[in-house]
Amino acid sequence: MNNEAALAIDLGGTELRAALVDRDGKILAFAAVPTQAQAGPDVVIGQIEALAATVHAEAPALAIVGVGVGAPGPLDPLAGIAVGPPTLAGWLDVPLADILERRLGLPVRLENDANAAALGEWRFGAGHGARSLVFVTVSTGIGGGVVVDGRILHGRRGLAAEIGHMTITNEGERCMCGVVGCFEAIASGTALGRRANAATAPWDGSALRRLSANGEVTGRHVVEAARLQDELALALLEEEARWLGIGFTNLLHLYSPDVLVVGGGIANGLDLMAPAIEATIRQRAMRAYRDVPVVQAQLGRHAGLVGAASLVLFDDGGTLAARMPVGPSTYPDARRDFNG
């Protein structure tokens, strides 16, 4: 039916977002609120219910076939359980998919947020038409997902492709996970900003400090200054590109994708970093892996929403997913028929 859509939820530690998405990956309705991340799962699940009602009210004629949720890991996508995301207080083994199925009266698929974004880019974005894809998001941290022959690579307990915690050096800042040398600790936007802050000082007249209003310099400021041909910013991006190239080489050797897609805020400077990234890959990768294109993501901040929607709109073979029955609710406030 051409009036069918999926309800997509992007559960972030800072922002909670919802959308209705059709089979072409088009967002038909959208709403977002700050996540009450410290208030516990009951409050946040209530926020999800309220957002679902908000977006449905924007397009009441649509038949919603299911709910796809992208959430921070660790989580178990098969059991639909949020195991213990560090950005959400009190979330320990929360059966999120089961709770939402009963509250909304719709089938629910839960997926790691980076995996959902990878699936979105594979089906509708920069990886469309490829058999396999590695998606890397470079922003506050580094995350990613791997799609192989149209399927997300989950691994044991859905924990595969935690690429930000590859060890790429034995030096540098300690990662939030407690280990020295993680890809995330060395090459994330946060790491780039840290190096920029160490190289400058407030009121020193540098382009980086001017762009940051003499406050904290971020990776975004480095990209902006580099576009203005600032020498320090260009040097910082050159170093960032080298570290990204090392990490990407590992990913090419591990997964041998058709394409490597880069998203997140630092991807806005991918065109500036591409020569150094490509040079690093040529230097370090075995010959058979050197021709894999490294491209910028196309779906932007909506990649996770579009990917989450595709979890319920399509099955693993890429066809429209059948509706799954949902049992009677044990919750007094459950919506037994959300479309009604």
Coordinates of C-alpha atoms in Angstrom, one line a residue, residues 8-328:
A8 CA 11.2 5.6 13.4
I9 CA 12.7 6.5 16.7
D10 CA 16.2 7.8 17.3
L11 CA 16.9 7.5 21.0
G12 CA 19.9 9.6 21.8
G13 CA 21.4 10.7 25.1
T14 CA 20.8 14.3 24.3
E15 CA 17.9 14.4 21.8
L16 CA 15.0 12.0 21.2
R17 CA 13.7 12.1 17.6
A18 CA 10.8 10.5 15.8
A19 CA 9.6 10.4 12.2
L20 CA 7.2 8.7 9.8
V21 CA 9.2 7.3 6.9
D22 CA 7.8 5.7 3.7
R23 CA 9.3 2.9 1.6
D24 CA 11.3 5.4 -0.5
G25 CA 13.1 6.6 2.6
K26 CA 11.2 9.9 2.6
I27 CA 10.5 11.5 5.9
L28 CA 6.8 12.4 6.0
A29 CA 6.5 13.8 9.6
F30 CA 9.1 14.7 12.2
A31 CA 9.4 15.8 15.8
A32 CA 12.1 16.0 18.4
V33 CA 12.5 16.8 22.1
P34 CA 15.5 16.9 24.5
T35 CA 15.9 13.4 26.1
Q36 CA 15.3 13.3 29.8
A37 CA 18.3 11.0 30.0
Q38 CA 18.8 11.2 33.8
A39 CA 15.2 10.5 34.6
G40 CA 15.2 6.8 34.0
P41 CA 13.6 4.5 31.4
D42 CA 9.9 5.0 32.4
V43 CA 10.1 8.7 31.8
V44 CA 12.0 8.3 28.5
I45 CA 9.5 5.6 27.3
G46 CA 6.7 8.1 28.1
Q47 CA 8.5 10.6 25.9
I48 CA 8.7 8.1 23.1
E49 CA 4.9 7.5 23.3
A50 CA 4.2 11.2 23.3
L51 CA 6.5 11.8 20.2
A52 CA 4.8 8.9 18.4
A53 CA 1.4 10.5 18.9
T54 CA 2.8 13.8 17.8
V55 CA 4.2 12.6 14.4
H56 CA 1.1 10.4 13.8
A57 CA -1.1 13.5 14.3
E58 CA 0.9 15.2 11.5
A59 CA -0.1 12.5 9.0
P60 CA -3.1 10.6 10.4
A61 CA -4.0 9.0 7.0
L62 CA -0.8 6.9 7.0
A63 CA -1.0 3.3 8.0
I64 CA 1.9 2.6 10.4
V65 CA 3.2 -0.9 9.9
G66 CA 5.7 -1.0 12.7
V67 CA 8.3 0.8 14.8
G68 CA 12.0 0.8 14.3
V69 CA 14.2 2.1 17.1
G70 CA 17.8 3.1 16.9
A71 CA 19.4 3.3 20.4
P72 CA 22.9 3.6 21.9
G73 CA 24.6 0.3 22.7
P74 CA 25.2 -2.0 24.2
L75 CA 22.0 -3.6 23.3
D76 CA 20.7 -7.0 22.2
P77 CA 18.8 -6.5 18.9
L78 CA 17.4 -10.0 18.7
A79 CA 15.9 -9.9 22.2
G80 CA 15.0 -6.2 21.9
I81 CA 16.8 -5.3 25.2
A82 CA 18.8 -2.2 26.0
V83 CA 21.6 -3.8 28.0
G84 CA 23.1 -0.7 29.6
P85 CA 23.7 2.4 27.4
P86 CA 26.0 4.7 29.3
T87 CA 24.3 7.8 28.1
L88 CA 20.9 6.8 29.6
A89 CA 20.7 6.6 33.4
G90 CA 19.1 3.6 34.9
W91 CA 18.8 1.6 31.7
L92 CA 19.9 -1.9 32.7
D93 CA 18.5 -4.8 30.7
V94 CA 15.4 -2.8 29.7
P95 CA 13.1 -4.9 27.4
L96 CA 12.4 -1.8 25.3
A97 CA 11.0 -3.5 22.2
D98 CA 8.5 -5.6 24.3
I99 CA 7.4 -2.5 26.3
L100 CA 6.9 -0.4 23.1
E101 CA 5.0 -3.2 21.4
R102 CA 2.6 -3.3 24.2
R103 CA 2.3 0.4 24.6
L104 CA 1.8 1.2 20.9
G105 CA 0.2 -2.0 19.7
L106 CA 2.7 -2.3 16.8
P107 CA 5.7 -4.6 16.1
V108 CA 9.0 -3.1 17.2
R109 CA 12.6 -3.7 16.0
L110 CA 15.4 -2.4 18.1
E111 CA 18.9 -1.8 16.6
N112 CA 22.1 -0.1 17.6
D113 CA 22.0 3.5 16.4
A114 CA 25.2 3.3 14.4
N115 CA 23.9 0.1 12.7
A116 CA 20.6 1.8 11.9
A117 CA 22.5 4.7 10.2
A118 CA 24.6 2.2 8.3
L119 CA 21.5 0.5 7.0
G120 CA 20.0 3.8 6.1
E121 CA 23.0 4.8 4.0
W122 CA 23.1 1.4 2.4
R123 CA 19.5 1.3 1.4
F124 CA 18.9 5.0 0.5
G125 CA 22.1 7.0 0.8
A126 CA 25.8 6.9 -0.3
G127 CA 25.9 3.1 -0.3
H128 CA 22.8 2.5 -2.4
G129 CA 23.5 -0.3 -4.9
A130 CA 26.5 -1.7 -3.1
R131 CA 26.4 -5.3 -1.8
S132 CA 28.5 -4.4 1.3
L133 CA 29.3 -1.2 3.2
V134 CA 31.2 0.0 6.2
F135 CA 29.7 3.1 7.8
V136 CA 31.9 5.2 10.1
T137 CA 30.5 8.2 12.0
V138 CA 33.2 10.6 13.3
S139 CA 31.8 13.2 15.7
T140 CA 32.0 13.3 19.6
G141 CA 33.2 9.7 19.4
I142 CA 33.6 7.2 16.6
G143 CA 31.0 4.6 15.9
G144 CA 30.0 2.5 12.9
G145 CA 28.1 -0.3 11.4
V146 CA 28.7 -3.0 8.7
V147 CA 26.3 -4.2 6.1
V148 CA 27.2 -7.4 4.3
D149 CA 25.0 -8.7 1.5
G150 CA 22.1 -6.6 2.7
R151 CA 22.3 -7.7 6.3
I152 CA 23.7 -5.9 9.4
L153 CA 26.7 -7.7 10.9
H154 CA 25.6 -8.2 14.5
G155 CA 28.1 -10.7 15.9
R156 CA 27.7 -12.2 19.4
R157 CA 25.0 -10.4 21.3
G158 CA 24.8 -7.8 18.6
L159 CA 28.1 -6.3 19.7
A160 CA 30.0 -6.4 16.4
A161 CA 31.7 -3.5 14.7
E162 CA 32.5 -1.4 17.8
I163 CA 35.1 0.2 15.6
G164 CA 35.8 3.2 17.8
H165 CA 37.5 0.9 20.2
M166 CA 40.0 -0.6 17.7
T167 CA 43.5 0.0 19.1
I168 CA 45.5 1.9 16.5
T169 CA 48.4 3.1 18.6
N170 CA 49.9 2.5 22.1
E171 CA 50.2 6.2 22.9
G172 CA 47.9 9.3 23.3
E173 CA 45.0 10.1 25.5
R174 CA 43.1 7.5 27.5
C175 CA 39.7 6.6 26.0
M176 CA 36.5 6.9 28.0
C177 CA 36.5 3.1 28.0
G178 CA 39.7 3.2 30.0
V179 CA 42.2 2.1 27.3
V180 CA 45.0 4.0 25.7
G181 CA 45.1 4.0 21.9
C182 CA 41.5 3.6 20.8
F183 CA 40.5 4.9 17.4
E184 CA 37.9 7.1 19.0
A185 CA 40.4 8.6 21.5
I186 CA 42.8 9.5 18.7
A187 CA 40.6 10.4 15.7
S188 CA 37.2 11.6 16.9
G189 CA 36.0 15.1 16.6
T190 CA 36.6 15.5 20.3
A191 CA 40.2 14.4 19.8
L192 CA 40.7 16.9 17.0
G193 CA 39.2 19.7 19.1
R194 CA 41.5 18.7 22.0
R195 CA 44.6 19.0 19.8
A196 CA 43.4 22.4 18.5
N197 CA 42.9 23.6 22.0
A198 CA 46.4 22.5 23.0
A199 CA 47.9 24.3 20.0
T200 CA 46.2 27.7 20.7
A201 CA 45.1 29.8 23.7
P202 CA 42.2 32.2 24.3
W203 CA 42.8 35.7 22.9
D204 CA 45.9 34.6 21.0
G205 CA 44.5 36.0 17.7
S206 CA 44.4 32.6 16.0
A207 CA 41.7 31.9 13.5
L208 CA 40.6 28.9 15.6
R209 CA 40.1 31.0 18.7
R210 CA 38.3 33.7 16.7
L211 CA 35.9 31.2 15.3
S212 CA 35.2 29.8 18.8
A213 CA 34.7 33.3 20.3
N214 CA 37.9 32.6 22.4
G215 CA 36.2 29.6 24.0
E216 CA 36.6 25.9 23.5
V217 CA 37.7 24.9 20.0
T218 CA 35.8 22.0 18.5
G219 CA 36.4 19.8 15.5
R220 CA 33.9 21.9 13.6
H221 CA 35.9 25.0 14.1
V222 CA 39.0 23.3 12.7
V223 CA 37.1 22.4 9.6
E224 CA 35.8 26.0 9.3
A225 CA 39.3 27.5 9.7
A226 CA 40.8 25.0 7.2
R227 CA 38.3 26.2 4.6
L228 CA 39.7 29.7 5.2
Q229 CA 43.1 28.3 4.5
D230 CA 44.4 28.7 8.0
E231 CA 47.7 27.0 8.2
L232 CA 47.3 25.6 11.7
A233 CA 43.9 24.2 10.9
L234 CA 45.1 22.6 7.7
A235 CA 48.0 20.9 9.6
L236 CA 45.5 19.7 12.3
L237 CA 43.3 18.2 9.6
E238 CA 46.3 16.6 7.9
E239 CA 47.1 14.8 11.2
E240 CA 43.4 13.9 11.6
A241 CA 43.3 12.5 8.1
R242 CA 46.3 10.3 8.8
W243 CA 44.8 8.8 11.8
L244 CA 41.5 8.2 10.0
G245 CA 43.4 6.6 7.1
I246 CA 45.0 4.2 9.5
G247 CA 41.7 3.2 11.0
F248 CA 40.0 3.0 7.6
T249 CA 42.8 0.7 6.4
N250 CA 42.0 -1.7 9.3
L251 CA 38.4 -1.7 8.4
L252 CA 39.1 -2.4 4.7
H253 CA 41.3 -5.3 5.6
L254 CA 38.7 -6.7 8.1
Y255 CA 35.5 -6.3 6.1
S256 CA 36.5 -5.7 2.4
P257 CA 33.4 -3.5 1.7
D258 CA 32.3 -2.2 -1.7
V259 CA 32.3 1.3 -0.2
L260 CA 33.3 3.0 3.1
V261 CA 30.9 5.8 4.0
V262 CA 31.9 8.5 6.5
G263 CA 29.3 10.4 8.5
G264 CA 29.2 12.7 11.5
G265 CA 30.2 16.3 11.9
I266 CA 33.9 15.8 10.9
A267 CA 32.7 14.3 7.6
N268 CA 31.9 17.8 6.6
G269 CA 35.6 18.2 6.1
L270 CA 36.1 14.9 4.2
D271 CA 36.9 16.7 0.9
L272 CA 39.8 18.5 2.6
M273 CA 41.1 15.4 4.2
A274 CA 40.5 13.0 1.2
P275 CA 44.0 13.3 -0.3
A276 CA 45.8 12.5 3.0
I277 CA 43.3 9.7 3.8
E278 CA 43.8 8.2 0.3
A279 CA 47.6 8.5 0.6
T280 CA 47.6 6.7 4.0
I281 CA 45.4 3.9 2.6
R282 CA 47.7 3.5 -0.4
Q283 CA 50.7 3.4 1.9
R284 CA 49.3 0.9 4.4
A285 CA 46.6 -1.2 2.6
M286 CA 47.4 -4.3 0.6
R287 CA 47.0 -3.7 -3.1
A288 CA 43.6 -5.5 -3.4
Y289 CA 42.0 -3.1 -0.9
R290 CA 43.3 0.3 -2.2
D291 CA 40.5 1.0 -4.7
V292 CA 37.6 1.0 -2.3
P293 CA 36.0 4.4 -2.4
V294 CA 35.8 6.5 0.8
V295 CA 32.7 8.8 0.4
Q296 CA 30.7 11.2 2.5
A297 CA 27.3 10.1 3.9
Q298 CA 24.3 11.5 2.1
L299 CA 21.5 11.3 4.6
G300 CA 23.0 13.5 7.3
R301 CA 21.4 13.4 10.7
H302 CA 18.4 11.5 9.4
A303 CA 20.4 8.4 8.5
G304 CA 19.5 6.6 11.7
L305 CA 15.8 7.4 11.4
V306 CA 15.7 6.2 7.8
G307 CA 17.6 3.0 8.7
A308 CA 15.4 2.3 11.8
A309 CA 12.3 2.6 9.6
S310 CA 13.7 0.2 7.0
L311 CA 14.0 -2.4 9.8
V312 CA 10.3 -2.8 9.7
L313 CA 9.5 -1.8 6.1
F314 CA 11.9 -4.4 4.7
D315 CA 12.9 -7.9 5.6
D316 CA 16.5 -9.1 5.3
G317 CA 16.1 -9.8 1.6
G318 CA 15.0 -6.2 0.9
T319 CA 11.3 -6.9 0.4
L320 CA 8.4 -5.3 2.3
A321 CA 8.2 -6.8 5.7
A322 CA 5.1 -8.6 6.7
R323 CA 3.2 -7.3 9.6
M324 CA 3.8 -9.2 12.8
P325 CA 1.0 -9.9 15.3
V326 CA 1.3 -8.2 18.7
G327 CA -0.2 -9.8 21.7
P328 CA -2.7 -8.2 24.1

